[in-house]
CSV table of C-alpha atoms in Angstrom, one decimal:
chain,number,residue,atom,x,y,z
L,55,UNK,CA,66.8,96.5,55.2
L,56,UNK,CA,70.2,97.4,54.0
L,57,UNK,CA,70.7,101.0,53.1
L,58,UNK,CA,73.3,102.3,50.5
L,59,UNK,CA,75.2,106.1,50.9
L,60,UNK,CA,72.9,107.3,48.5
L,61,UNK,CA,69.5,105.7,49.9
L,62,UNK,CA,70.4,107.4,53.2
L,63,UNK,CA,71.2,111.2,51.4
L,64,UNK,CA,67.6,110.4,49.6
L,65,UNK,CA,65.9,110.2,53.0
L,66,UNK,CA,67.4,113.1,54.6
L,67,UNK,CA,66.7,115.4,51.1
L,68,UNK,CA,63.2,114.1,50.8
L,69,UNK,CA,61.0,117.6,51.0
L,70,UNK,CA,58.0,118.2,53.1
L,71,UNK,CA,54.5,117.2,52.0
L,72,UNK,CA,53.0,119.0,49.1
L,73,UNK,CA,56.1,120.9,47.8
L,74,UNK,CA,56.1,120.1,44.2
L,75,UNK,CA,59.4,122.0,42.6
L,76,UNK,CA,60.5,121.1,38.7
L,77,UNK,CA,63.8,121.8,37.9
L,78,UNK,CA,64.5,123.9,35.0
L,79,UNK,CA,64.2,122.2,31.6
L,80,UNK,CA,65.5,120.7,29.9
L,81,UNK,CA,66.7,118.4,32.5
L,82,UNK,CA,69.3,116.4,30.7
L,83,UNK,CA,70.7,117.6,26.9
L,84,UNK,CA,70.8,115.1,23.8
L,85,UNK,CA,69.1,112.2,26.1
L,86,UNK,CA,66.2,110.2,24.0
L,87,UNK,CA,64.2,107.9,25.5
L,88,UNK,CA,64.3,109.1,28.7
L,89,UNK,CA,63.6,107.0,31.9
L,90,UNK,CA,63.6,107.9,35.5
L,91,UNK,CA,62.7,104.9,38.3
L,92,UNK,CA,62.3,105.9,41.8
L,93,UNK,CA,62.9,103.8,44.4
L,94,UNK,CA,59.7,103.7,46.5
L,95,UNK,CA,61.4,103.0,50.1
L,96,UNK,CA,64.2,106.0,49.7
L,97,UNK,CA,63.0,108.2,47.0
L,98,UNK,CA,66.4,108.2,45.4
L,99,UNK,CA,65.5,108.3,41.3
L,100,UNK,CA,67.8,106.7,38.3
L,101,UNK,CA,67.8,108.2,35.0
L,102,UNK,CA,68.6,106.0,32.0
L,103,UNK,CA,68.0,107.2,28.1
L,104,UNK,CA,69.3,106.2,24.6
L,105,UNK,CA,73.1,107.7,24.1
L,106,UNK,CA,74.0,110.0,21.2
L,107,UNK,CA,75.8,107.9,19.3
L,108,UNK,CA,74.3,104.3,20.6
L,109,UNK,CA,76.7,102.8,21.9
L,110,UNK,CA,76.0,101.9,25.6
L,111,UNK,CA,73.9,101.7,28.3
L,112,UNK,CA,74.5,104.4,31.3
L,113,UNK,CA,73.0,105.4,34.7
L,114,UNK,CA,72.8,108.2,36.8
L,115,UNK,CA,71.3,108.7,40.5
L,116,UNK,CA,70.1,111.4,42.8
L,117,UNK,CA,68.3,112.6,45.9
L,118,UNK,CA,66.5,115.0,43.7
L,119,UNK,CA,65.2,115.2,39.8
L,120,UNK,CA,67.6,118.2,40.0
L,121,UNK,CA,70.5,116.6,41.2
L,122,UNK,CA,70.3,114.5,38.0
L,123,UNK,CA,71.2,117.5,35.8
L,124,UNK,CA,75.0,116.9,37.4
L,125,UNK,CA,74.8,113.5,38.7
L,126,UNK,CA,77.5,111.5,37.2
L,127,UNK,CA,76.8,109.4,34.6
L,128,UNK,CA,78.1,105.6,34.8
L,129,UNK,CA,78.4,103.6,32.3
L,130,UNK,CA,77.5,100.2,33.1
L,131,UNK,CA,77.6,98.4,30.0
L,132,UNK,CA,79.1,98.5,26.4
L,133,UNK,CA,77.9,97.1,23.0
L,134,UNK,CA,79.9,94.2,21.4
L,135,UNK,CA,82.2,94.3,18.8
L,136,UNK,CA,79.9,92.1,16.4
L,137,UNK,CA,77.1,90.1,16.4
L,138,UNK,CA,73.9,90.4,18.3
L,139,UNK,CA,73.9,93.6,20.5
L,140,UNK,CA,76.7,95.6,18.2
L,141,UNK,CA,74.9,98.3,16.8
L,142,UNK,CA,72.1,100.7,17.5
L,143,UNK,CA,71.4,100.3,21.2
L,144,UNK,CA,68.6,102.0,22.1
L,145,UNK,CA,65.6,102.9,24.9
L,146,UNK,CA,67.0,101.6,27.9
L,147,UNK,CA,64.2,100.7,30.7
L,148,UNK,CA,65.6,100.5,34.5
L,149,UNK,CA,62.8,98.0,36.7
L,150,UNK,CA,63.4,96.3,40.2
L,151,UNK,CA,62.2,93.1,39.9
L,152,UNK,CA,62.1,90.4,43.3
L,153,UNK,CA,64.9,92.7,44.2
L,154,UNK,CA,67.1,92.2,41.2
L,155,UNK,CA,67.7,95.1,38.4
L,156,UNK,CA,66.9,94.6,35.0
L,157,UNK,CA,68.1,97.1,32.1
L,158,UNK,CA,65.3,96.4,28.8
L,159,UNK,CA,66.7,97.8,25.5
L,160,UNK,CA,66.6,97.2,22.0
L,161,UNK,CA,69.8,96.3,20.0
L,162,UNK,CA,71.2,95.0,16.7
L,163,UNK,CA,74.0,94.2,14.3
L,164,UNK,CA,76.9,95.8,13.2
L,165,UNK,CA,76.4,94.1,10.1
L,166,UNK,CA,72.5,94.4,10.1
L,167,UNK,CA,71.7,97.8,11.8
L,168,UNK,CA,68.3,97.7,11.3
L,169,UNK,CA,67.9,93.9,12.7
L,170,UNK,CA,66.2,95.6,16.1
L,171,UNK,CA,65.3,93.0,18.6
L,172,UNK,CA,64.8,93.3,21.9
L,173,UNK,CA,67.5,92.1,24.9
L,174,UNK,CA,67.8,92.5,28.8
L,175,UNK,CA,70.7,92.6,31.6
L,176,UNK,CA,70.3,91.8,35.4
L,177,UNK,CA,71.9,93.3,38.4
L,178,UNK,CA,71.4,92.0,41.6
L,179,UNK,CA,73.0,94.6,43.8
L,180,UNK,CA,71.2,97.3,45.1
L,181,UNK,CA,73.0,100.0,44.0
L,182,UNK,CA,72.4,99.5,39.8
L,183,UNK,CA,75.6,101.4,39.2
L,184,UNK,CA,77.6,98.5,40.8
L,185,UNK,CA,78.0,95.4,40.6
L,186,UNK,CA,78.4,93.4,37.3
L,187,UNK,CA,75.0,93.2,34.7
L,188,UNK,CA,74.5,89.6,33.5
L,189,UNK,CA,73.0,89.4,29.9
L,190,UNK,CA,70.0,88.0,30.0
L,191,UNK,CA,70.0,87.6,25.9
L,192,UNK,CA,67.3,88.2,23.5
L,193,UNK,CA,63.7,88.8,24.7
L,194,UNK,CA,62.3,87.0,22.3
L,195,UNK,CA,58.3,87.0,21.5
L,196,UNK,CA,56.0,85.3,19.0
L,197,UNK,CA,57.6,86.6,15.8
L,198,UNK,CA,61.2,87.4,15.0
L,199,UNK,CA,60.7,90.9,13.9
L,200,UNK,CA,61.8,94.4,14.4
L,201,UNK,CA,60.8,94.8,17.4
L,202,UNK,CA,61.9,97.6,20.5
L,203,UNK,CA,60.8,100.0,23.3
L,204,UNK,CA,60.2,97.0,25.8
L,205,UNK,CA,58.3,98.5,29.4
L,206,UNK,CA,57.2,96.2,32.3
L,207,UNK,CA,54.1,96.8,34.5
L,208,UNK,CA,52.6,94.8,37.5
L,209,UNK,CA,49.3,95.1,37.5
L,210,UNK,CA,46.8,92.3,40.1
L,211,UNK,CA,48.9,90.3,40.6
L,212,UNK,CA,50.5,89.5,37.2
L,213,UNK,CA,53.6,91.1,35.3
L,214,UNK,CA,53.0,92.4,31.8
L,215,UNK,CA,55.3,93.0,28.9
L,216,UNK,CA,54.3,96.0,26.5
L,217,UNK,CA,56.1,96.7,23.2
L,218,UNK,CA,56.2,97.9,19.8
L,219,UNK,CA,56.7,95.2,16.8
L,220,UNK,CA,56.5,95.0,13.5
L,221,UNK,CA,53.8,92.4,12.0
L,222,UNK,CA,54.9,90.7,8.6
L,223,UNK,CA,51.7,90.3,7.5
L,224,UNK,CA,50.9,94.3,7.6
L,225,UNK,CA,52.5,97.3,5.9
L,226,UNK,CA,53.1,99.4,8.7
L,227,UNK,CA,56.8,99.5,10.9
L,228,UNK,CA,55.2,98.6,14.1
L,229,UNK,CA,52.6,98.4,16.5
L,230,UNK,CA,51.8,98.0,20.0
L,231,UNK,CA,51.5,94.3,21.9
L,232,UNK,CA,50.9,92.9,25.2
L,233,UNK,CA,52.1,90.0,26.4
L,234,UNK,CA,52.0,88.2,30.3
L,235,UNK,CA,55.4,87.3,31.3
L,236,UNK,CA,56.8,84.2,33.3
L,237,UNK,CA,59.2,86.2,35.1
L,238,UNK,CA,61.1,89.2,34.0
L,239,UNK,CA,62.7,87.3,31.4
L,240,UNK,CA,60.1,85.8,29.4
L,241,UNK,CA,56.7,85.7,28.0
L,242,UNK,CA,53.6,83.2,28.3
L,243,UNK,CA,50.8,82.8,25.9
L,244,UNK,CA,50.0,84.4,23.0
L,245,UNK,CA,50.2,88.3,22.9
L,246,UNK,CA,47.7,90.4,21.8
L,247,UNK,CA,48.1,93.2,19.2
L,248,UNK,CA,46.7,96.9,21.0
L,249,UNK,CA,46.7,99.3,18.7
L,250,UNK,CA,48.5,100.1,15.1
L,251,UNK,CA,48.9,102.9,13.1
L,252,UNK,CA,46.2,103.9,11.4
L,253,UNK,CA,45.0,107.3,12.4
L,254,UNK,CA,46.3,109.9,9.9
L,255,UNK,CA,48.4,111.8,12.9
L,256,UNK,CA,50.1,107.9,13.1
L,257,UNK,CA,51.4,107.8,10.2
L,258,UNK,CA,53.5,110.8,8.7
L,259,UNK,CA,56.8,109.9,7.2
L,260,UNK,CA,56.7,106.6,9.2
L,261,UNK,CA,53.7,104.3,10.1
L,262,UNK,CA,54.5,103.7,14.0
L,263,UNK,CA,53.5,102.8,17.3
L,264,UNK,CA,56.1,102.5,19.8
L,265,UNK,CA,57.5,104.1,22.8
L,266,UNK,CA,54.9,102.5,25.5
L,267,UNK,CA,55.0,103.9,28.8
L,268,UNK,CA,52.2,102.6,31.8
L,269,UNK,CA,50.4,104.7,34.5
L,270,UNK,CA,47.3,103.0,36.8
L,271,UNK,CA,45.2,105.8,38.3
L,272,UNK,CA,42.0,107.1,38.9
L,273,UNK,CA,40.3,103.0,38.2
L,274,UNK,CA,42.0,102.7,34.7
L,275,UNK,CA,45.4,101.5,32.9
L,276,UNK,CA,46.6,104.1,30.9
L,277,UNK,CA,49.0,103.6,27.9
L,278,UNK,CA,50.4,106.2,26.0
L,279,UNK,CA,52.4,106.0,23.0
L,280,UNK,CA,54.3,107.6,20.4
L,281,UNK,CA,53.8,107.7,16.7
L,282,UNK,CA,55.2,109.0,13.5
L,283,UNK,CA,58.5,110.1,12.2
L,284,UNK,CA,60.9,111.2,15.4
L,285,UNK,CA,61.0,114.7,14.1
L,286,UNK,CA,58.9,117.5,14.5
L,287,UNK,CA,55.8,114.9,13.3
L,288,UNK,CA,56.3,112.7,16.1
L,289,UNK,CA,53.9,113.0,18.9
L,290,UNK,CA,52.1,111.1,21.2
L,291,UNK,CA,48.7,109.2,21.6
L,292,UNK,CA,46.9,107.5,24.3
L,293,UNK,CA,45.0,104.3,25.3
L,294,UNK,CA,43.2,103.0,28.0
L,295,UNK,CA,41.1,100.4,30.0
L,296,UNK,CA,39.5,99.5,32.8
L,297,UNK,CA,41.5,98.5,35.9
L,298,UNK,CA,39.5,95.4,36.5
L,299,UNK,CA,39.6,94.0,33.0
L,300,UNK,CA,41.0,91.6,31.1
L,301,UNK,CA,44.4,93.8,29.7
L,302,UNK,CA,44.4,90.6,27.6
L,303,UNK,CA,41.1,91.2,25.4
L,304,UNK,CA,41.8,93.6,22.7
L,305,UNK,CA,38.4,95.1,23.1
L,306,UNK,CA,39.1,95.9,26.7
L,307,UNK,CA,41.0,99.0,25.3
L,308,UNK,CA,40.2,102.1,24.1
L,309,UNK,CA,42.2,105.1,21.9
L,310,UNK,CA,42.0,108.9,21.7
L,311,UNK,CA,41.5,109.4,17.7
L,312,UNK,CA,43.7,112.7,18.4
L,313,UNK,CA,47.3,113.1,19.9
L,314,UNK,CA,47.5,114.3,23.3
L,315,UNK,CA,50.9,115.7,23.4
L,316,UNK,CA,52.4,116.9,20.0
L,317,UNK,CA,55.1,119.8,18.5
L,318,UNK,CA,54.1,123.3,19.7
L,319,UNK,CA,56.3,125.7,17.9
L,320,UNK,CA,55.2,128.8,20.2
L,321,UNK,CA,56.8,126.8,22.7
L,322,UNK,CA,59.8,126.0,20.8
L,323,UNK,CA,58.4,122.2,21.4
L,324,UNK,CA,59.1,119.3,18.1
L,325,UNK,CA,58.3,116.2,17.9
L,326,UNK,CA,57.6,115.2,21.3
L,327,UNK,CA,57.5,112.0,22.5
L,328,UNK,CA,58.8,108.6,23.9
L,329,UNK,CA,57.9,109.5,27.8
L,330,UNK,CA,58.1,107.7,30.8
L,331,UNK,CA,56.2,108.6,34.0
L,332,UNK,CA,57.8,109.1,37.7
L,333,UNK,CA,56.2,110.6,41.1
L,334,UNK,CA,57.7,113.5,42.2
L,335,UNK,CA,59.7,113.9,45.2
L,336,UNK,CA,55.9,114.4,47.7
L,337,UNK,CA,56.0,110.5,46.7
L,338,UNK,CA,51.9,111.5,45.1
L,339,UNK,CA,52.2,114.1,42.2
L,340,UNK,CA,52.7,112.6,38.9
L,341,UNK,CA,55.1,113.8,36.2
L,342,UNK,CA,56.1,113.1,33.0
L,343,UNK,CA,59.4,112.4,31.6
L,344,UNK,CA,60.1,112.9,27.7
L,345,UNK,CA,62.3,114.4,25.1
L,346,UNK,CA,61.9,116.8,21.9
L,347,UNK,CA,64.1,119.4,20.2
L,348,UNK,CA,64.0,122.6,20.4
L,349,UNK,CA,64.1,123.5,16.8
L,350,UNK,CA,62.3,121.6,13.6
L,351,UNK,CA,64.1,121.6,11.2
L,352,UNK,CA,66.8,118.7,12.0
L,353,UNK,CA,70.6,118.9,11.4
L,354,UNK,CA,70.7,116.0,9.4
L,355,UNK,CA,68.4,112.8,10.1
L,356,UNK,CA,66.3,111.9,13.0
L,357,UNK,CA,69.3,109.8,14.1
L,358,UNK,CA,72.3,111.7,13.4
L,359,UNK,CA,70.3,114.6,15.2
L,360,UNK,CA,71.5,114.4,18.9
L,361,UNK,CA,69.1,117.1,19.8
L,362,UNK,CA,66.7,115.7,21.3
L,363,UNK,CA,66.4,116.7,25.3
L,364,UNK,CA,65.2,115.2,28.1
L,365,UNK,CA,62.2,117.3,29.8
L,366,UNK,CA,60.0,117.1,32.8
L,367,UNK,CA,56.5,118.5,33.4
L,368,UNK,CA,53.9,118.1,35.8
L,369,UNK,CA,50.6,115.2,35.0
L,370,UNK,CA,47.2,117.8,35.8
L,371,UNK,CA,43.9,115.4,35.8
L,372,UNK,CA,40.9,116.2,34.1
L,373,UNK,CA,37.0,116.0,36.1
L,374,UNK,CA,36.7,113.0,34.9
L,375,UNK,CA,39.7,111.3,35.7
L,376,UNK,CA,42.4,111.4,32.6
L,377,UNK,CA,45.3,113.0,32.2
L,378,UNK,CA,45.9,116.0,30.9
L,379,UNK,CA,49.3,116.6,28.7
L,380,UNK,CA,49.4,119.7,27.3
L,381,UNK,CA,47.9,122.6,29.4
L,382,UNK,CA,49.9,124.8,27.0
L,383,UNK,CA,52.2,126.6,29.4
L,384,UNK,CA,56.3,126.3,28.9
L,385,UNK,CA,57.5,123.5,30.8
């Protein structure tokens, strides 16, 4: 097992069992899209999220979720000049794959901004802030569409692909599909369409369904993902299934009809959304990673707004297994 400088601090800073301690929010300022991956053997996380102005994709690591408040941030890649990959980079995903890193986001033109696809880069040193990122290229799917917010999940034995994408034939800017994959690079087979934006929470100012993030607990997959406009409207839903079924089958999954996290303005919380989900430094307690304003009405438009912050809070559990989001205490 080769161990890095870092990997060997994350051992020694790892806390004793059952301390659970947050740092303060908001963890990281103007960060959307946040995304924290912790390495399983060393405990050392990486914190990834969508740049103010777009332009590139960065990393940051440390021993502890606090240390990532001042944990340098790298940049390990730059957009183009032109073409494919120029414009708009958003919603970076950091996943170890076979030992290889691979850095999901959506991109497009600097001639086409709004031509969103999705594209990946691979890292094979251990260490994802070193070494040089291959591009992988487009991740293409069944239809060349607007399409973004790609996650990965391994789930018995197979490798999943879960992302929002618009569908030609329908009115709305995009919904949720599931595809296997033939390695991280790829899909096989046809994907199947989850869930779209229908309910009336879905659909203010924008029809959406993006942002997917994965957690398997308690017997069941759990999906959530977030909806609406990205300002004070946004907010998040959630799906589910049953661990042993076919994540394949549409009618395998199930949807809250409400949101489960949303803007709270006692708690100074808008438009909530995009999350990701990491354990906390016991290596068991779940958390979840997201970002909102703390204000609602925006200085300019949901994407000239940088405010949106990266938070933390802790995952409680209801009786009956599900996740609870919104115990509404301050984070």
């Amino acid at each position: 097992m080769r161990f890095t400088v870092l990997t060997l601090a994350c051992l020694l800073a790892l806390p004793a069992a059952g301390a659970v301690t947050l740092p303060q929010n908001p963890l990281l300022l103007q960060r959307a899209d946040p995304f924290i991956q912790r390495d399983a053997t060393s405990g050392c996380y990486h914190f990834t999220a969508t740049v103010p102005d777009f332009s590139a994709l960065e990393i940051r690591s440390s021993c502890t979720l606090a240390g990532l408040k001042t944990a340098k941030a790298v940049q390990v890649w730059q957009k183009k000049a032109s073409g494919p990959m120029s414009a708009n980079i958003w919603a970076p995903e950091l996943h170890r794959i076979n030992n290889i890193w691979y850095l999901y986001f959506a991109a497009s033109r600097t001639d086409a901004p709004f031509q969103i696809r999705m594209y990946l880069l691979s890292n094979p040193s251990a260490d994802p802030k070193q070494g040089r990122w291959h591009e992988e290229g487009e991740l293409k799917t069944h239809l060349d569409t607007f399409a973004l917010d790609a996650t990965t999940f391994s789930h018995r034995g197979k490798q999943y692909l879960l992302w929002a994408q618009q569908d030609v034939a329908q009115t709305y800017n995009s919904a949720l599909w599931l595809a296997e994959m033939d390695g991280p690079t790829r899909i096989k087979g046809t994907p199947v369409k989850l869930s779209e934006p229908t309910l009336p929470w879905e659909i203010q100012g924008y029809k959406v369904n993006e942002g997917p993030a994965v957690l398997v607990r308690n017997g069941r997959v759990f999906v959530t993902y977030s909806a609406s406009a990205t300002d004070h409207r946004y907010a998040m839903g959630l799906l589910w299934a049953d661990a042993n079924a076919d994540l394949l089958k549409p009618q395998s999954w199930q949807k809250k009809p409400e949101p489960v996290f949303a803007t709270n303005a006692a708690l100074k919380r808008f438009g909530p959304g995009h999350n990701s989900f990491v354990l906390a430094e016991d290596g068991k307690t779940d958390l979840m990673v997201y970002h909102s304003r703390d204000y609602r009405d925006l200085q300019g438009t949901p994407l000239t707004d940088p405010n949106r912050h990266t938070r933390l809070r802790l995952l409680q559990w209801d009786a009956n297994g599900f996740p609870l989001f919104a115990p509404e205490q301050a984070d």
